[in-house]
Short mmCIF file of C-alpha atoms in Angstrom, two decimals:
data_model
loop_
_atom_site.label_atom_id
_atom_site.label_comp_id
_atom_site.label_asym_id
_atom_site.label_seq_id
_atom_site.Cartn_x
_atom_site.Cartn_y
_atom_site.Cartn_z
CA UNK V 1 -15.07 7.17 45.76
CA UNK V 2 -15.33 4.67 48.60
CA UNK V 3 -16.81 1.30 49.49
CA UNK V 4 -20.51 1.82 50.17
CA UNK V 5 -23.10 -0.05 52.20
CA UNK V 6 -25.59 -2.22 50.35
CA UNK V 7 -28.55 -0.86 52.30
CA UNK V 8 -29.15 1.83 49.68
CA UNK V 9 -29.30 -0.48 46.69
CA UNK V 10 -32.20 -0.11 44.26
CA UNK V 11 -34.02 -1.97 41.52
CA UNK V 12 -36.00 0.17 39.07
CA UNK V 13 -38.35 -0.95 36.31
CA UNK V 14 -40.58 0.47 33.62
CA UNK V 15 -42.80 -1.87 31.62
CA UNK V 16 -43.03 0.71 28.83
CA UNK V 17 -39.26 0.60 28.41
CA UNK V 18 -38.58 4.30 29.00
CA UNK V 19 -38.21 5.75 32.53
CA UNK V 20 -37.76 3.15 35.30
CA UNK V 21 -39.14 3.79 38.78
CA UNK V 22 -38.22 2.23 42.12
CA UNK V 23 -39.57 -1.22 42.98
CA UNK V 24 -40.28 -1.32 46.72
CA UNK V 25 -39.69 -4.19 49.18
CA UNK V 26 -36.75 -5.65 47.29
CA UNK V 27 -33.44 -6.24 49.10
CA UNK V 28 -31.16 -8.03 46.64
CA UNK V 29 -30.05 -8.10 43.03
CA UNK V 30 -27.26 -9.70 41.04
CA UNK V 31 -25.76 -9.07 37.63
CA UNK V 32 -23.75 -11.59 35.63
CA UNK V 33 -21.74 -9.99 32.83
CA UNK V 34 -19.23 -12.73 32.05
CA UNK V 35 -17.81 -12.92 28.53
CA UNK V 36 -17.86 -16.36 26.96
CA UNK V 37 -14.42 -17.59 25.96
CA UNK V 38 -13.84 -20.00 23.08
CA UNK V 39 -11.00 -22.49 23.37
CA UNK V 40 -8.82 -22.13 20.25
CA UNK V 41 -5.85 -24.12 21.50
CA UNK V 42 -3.80 -25.57 18.63
CA UNK V 43 -1.03 -28.10 18.19
CA UNK V 44 2.21 -26.71 19.56
CA UNK V 45 0.65 -24.23 22.03
CA UNK V 46 2.26 -24.40 25.47
CA UNK V 47 -1.03 -23.70 27.27
CA UNK V 48 -4.71 -23.33 26.42
CA UNK V 49 -5.52 -20.27 24.31
CA UNK V 50 -8.87 -18.48 24.27
CA UNK V 51 -10.63 -15.74 22.32
CA UNK V 52 -13.56 -13.73 23.65
CA UNK V 53 -17.07 -14.20 22.33
CA UNK V 54 -20.24 -12.46 23.50
CA UNK V 55 -20.70 -10.87 26.91
CA UNK V 56 -23.65 -12.19 28.89
CA UNK V 57 -26.09 -9.94 30.74
CA UNK V 58 -28.45 -11.59 33.20
CA UNK V 59 -29.07 -11.78 36.93
CA UNK V 60 -31.54 -12.11 39.77
CA UNK V 61 -33.65 -9.97 42.07
CA UNK V 62 -35.14 -10.75 45.46
CA UNK V 63 -37.11 -9.33 48.36
CA UNK V 64 -40.47 -9.61 50.09
CA UNK V 65 -44.09 -9.77 48.91
CA UNK V 66 -45.84 -6.40 49.01
CA UNK V 67 -49.28 -6.12 47.44
CA UNK V 68 -48.59 -2.47 46.67
CA UNK V 69 -45.79 -3.51 44.33
CA UNK V 70 -46.60 -6.41 42.01
CA UNK V 71 -44.63 -5.12 39.02
CA UNK V 72 -42.26 -8.08 38.88
CA UNK V 73 -45.20 -10.46 38.50
CA UNK V 74 -46.71 -8.23 35.82
CA UNK V 75 -43.30 -8.17 34.11
CA UNK V 76 -43.24 -11.98 34.12
CA UNK V 77 -46.47 -11.96 32.09
CA UNK V 78 -45.09 -9.62 29.42
CA UNK V 79 -43.80 -10.81 26.07
CA UNK V 80 -42.03 -7.49 25.47
CA UNK V 81 -39.03 -6.22 27.47
CA UNK V 82 -39.10 -3.36 29.95
CA UNK V 83 -36.39 -0.97 31.10
CA UNK V 84 -34.45 -2.36 34.08
CA UNK V 85 -32.06 -0.29 36.20
CA UNK V 86 -29.82 -1.79 38.90
CA UNK V 87 -28.23 0.61 41.39
CA UNK V 88 -25.60 -0.59 43.90
CA UNK V 89 -26.03 2.48 46.12
CA UNK V 90 -28.49 5.32 45.62
CA UNK V 91 -26.09 7.82 47.19
CA UNK V 92 -24.10 7.42 43.95
CA UNK V 93 -27.11 7.50 41.60
CA UNK V 94 -25.10 7.89 38.41
CA UNK V 95 -23.39 4.51 38.88
CA UNK V 96 -25.74 1.82 37.64
CA UNK V 97 -26.44 -0.86 35.06
CA UNK V 98 -29.41 -0.44 32.76
CA UNK V 99 -31.04 -1.69 29.60
CA UNK V 100 -34.06 -3.49 28.20
CA UNK V 101 -34.68 -6.84 29.88
CA UNK V 102 -37.16 -9.66 30.31
CA UNK V 103 -38.09 -10.72 33.85
CA UNK V 104 -39.65 -13.72 35.49
CA UNK V 105 -40.85 -14.05 39.08
CA UNK V 106 -41.67 -16.51 41.84
CA UNK V 107 -42.96 -16.37 45.39
CA UNK V 108 -42.19 -18.50 48.44
CA UNK V 109 -44.99 -18.27 51.02
CA UNK V 110 -44.66 -19.96 54.40
CA UNK V 111 -45.16 -19.06 58.07
CA UNK V 112 -42.53 -16.39 57.57
CA UNK V 113 -42.90 -13.22 55.52
CA UNK V 114 -43.50 -14.33 51.91
CA UNK V 115 -40.39 -13.90 49.78
CA UNK V 116 -40.31 -12.98 46.10
CA UNK V 117 -37.52 -13.68 43.66
CA UNK V 118 -36.96 -13.52 39.97
CA UNK V 119 -34.41 -13.47 37.22
CA UNK V 120 -33.73 -11.06 34.39
CA UNK V 121 -32.13 -11.43 30.99
CA UNK V 122 -31.05 -8.65 28.65
CA UNK V 123 -33.18 -7.94 25.60
CA UNK V 124 -30.65 -5.57 24.07
CA UNK V 125 -27.55 -3.62 25.05
CA UNK V 126 -27.20 -3.69 28.84
CA UNK V 127 -24.41 -1.44 30.08
CA UNK V 128 -22.80 0.08 33.14
CA UNK V 129 -23.00 3.83 33.53
CA UNK V 130 -21.12 6.05 33.65
CA UNK V 131 -18.94 4.55 30.95
CA UNK V 132 -15.43 6.00 31.05
CA UNK V 133 -14.42 6.92 27.51
CA UNK V 134 -10.94 5.95 26.37
CA UNK V 135 -8.64 8.82 25.44
CA UNK V 136 -5.51 6.79 24.76
CA UNK V 137 -4.08 3.33 24.26
CA UNK V 138 -0.85 1.84 25.58
CA UNK V 139 0.81 -0.88 23.51
CA UNK V 140 0.70 -4.45 24.81
CA UNK V 141 -0.41 -7.99 24.01
CA UNK V 142 -3.12 -6.83 24.33
CA UNK V 143 -2.60 -3.23 25.32
CA UNK V 144 -4.60 -1.20 27.83
CA UNK V 145 -6.82 1.83 27.36
CA UNK V 146 -6.41 5.01 29.34
CA UNK V 147 -7.58 6.39 31.68
CA UNK V 148 -7.80 3.36 33.97
CA UNK V 149 -11.15 1.62 33.68
CA UNK V 150 -11.92 3.09 30.28
CA UNK V 151 -14.17 1.08 27.99
CA UNK V 152 -12.75 -0.27 24.75
CA UNK V 153 -13.80 1.82 21.73
CA UNK V 154 -16.48 0.07 19.68
CA UNK V 155 -14.43 -0.51 16.53
CA UNK V 156 -11.49 0.72 14.45
CA UNK V 157 -13.33 3.88 13.38
CA UNK V 158 -13.85 4.77 17.04
CA UNK V 159 -10.06 4.82 17.57
CA UNK V 160 -9.84 8.13 15.68
CA UNK V 161 -8.34 10.75 17.98
CA UNK V 162 -7.07 8.24 20.57
CA UNK V 163 -3.47 8.91 21.68
CA UNK V 164 -1.06 6.04 21.04
CA UNK V 165 1.60 5.21 23.63
CA UNK V 166 4.29 4.99 22.40
CA UNK V 167 3.63 7.38 19.52
CA UNK V 168 6.26 5.61 17.43
CA UNK V 169 5.63 2.50 15.33
CA UNK V 170 4.60 -0.36 17.62
CA UNK V 171 6.52 -3.63 17.58
CA UNK V 172 5.53 -7.07 16.32
CA UNK V 173 2.72 -8.70 18.30
CA UNK V 174 1.37 -5.57 19.96
CA UNK V 175 -2.31 -4.69 19.56
CA UNK V 176 -5.49 -3.34 21.16
CA UNK V 177 -8.67 -5.41 21.58
CA UNK V 178 -11.74 -3.38 20.55
CA UNK V 179 -15.37 -3.53 21.64
CA UNK V 180 -16.41 -5.63 18.64
CA UNK V 181 -13.62 -8.15 19.47
CA UNK V 182 -11.50 -7.00 16.51
CA UNK V 183 -7.91 -5.81 16.95
CA UNK V 184 -5.90 -2.79 15.87
CA UNK V 185 -2.42 -1.35 16.28
CA UNK V 186 -0.49 1.89 15.75
CA UNK V 187 1.84 2.13 12.73
CA UNK V 188 3.43 5.39 13.81
CA UNK V 189 0.96 7.63 12.00
CA UNK V 190 -2.47 5.97 12.21
CA UNK V 191 -4.54 3.20 13.77
CA UNK V 192 -4.71 0.17 11.48
CA UNK V 193 -6.56 -3.13 11.72
CA UNK V 194 -5.01 -6.26 13.15
CA UNK V 195 -2.05 -7.26 15.29
CA UNK V 196 1.21 -5.49 14.47
CA UNK V 197 3.26 -7.68 12.10
#
């Protein structure tokens, strides 16, 4: 792995929502995947306290007008989502974000080469690939999943088979935050719901 140039970025799209193909003449895309945080600060807290809500999935695309590639304008007319694929560098083609999305589009025509731009918003699960599966969990407040960069398992049931570190009964306050925003902890023999009491 290494830092790669942006010159090999790609935007792919399929209006049918199945197999996206390259959109030509584009030179920029963004993805915004921030998780909304709700302020749950209470009397007596020494600082503001937050809990996570839903993750957002939206962004922009940009490039130049090319009459051989008007898909983004066709996408803007659709009332059903298509399959969008965003690739940072095509020399690492397995690293990408993809999912169903709605798109809109605009064009800026002047004495210079006409520029096109648009925005996209997720219409369903929009995820980064490859997703590193968690094989273990290290106690904390919250704890961390291993290996480094691993995605949180979806829910308590998905913790089956995950190695707890330490393998002994965790201590009060320790927990793992799961993909559905619930928590779990290790009681020395099994994963159980909630923060360790």
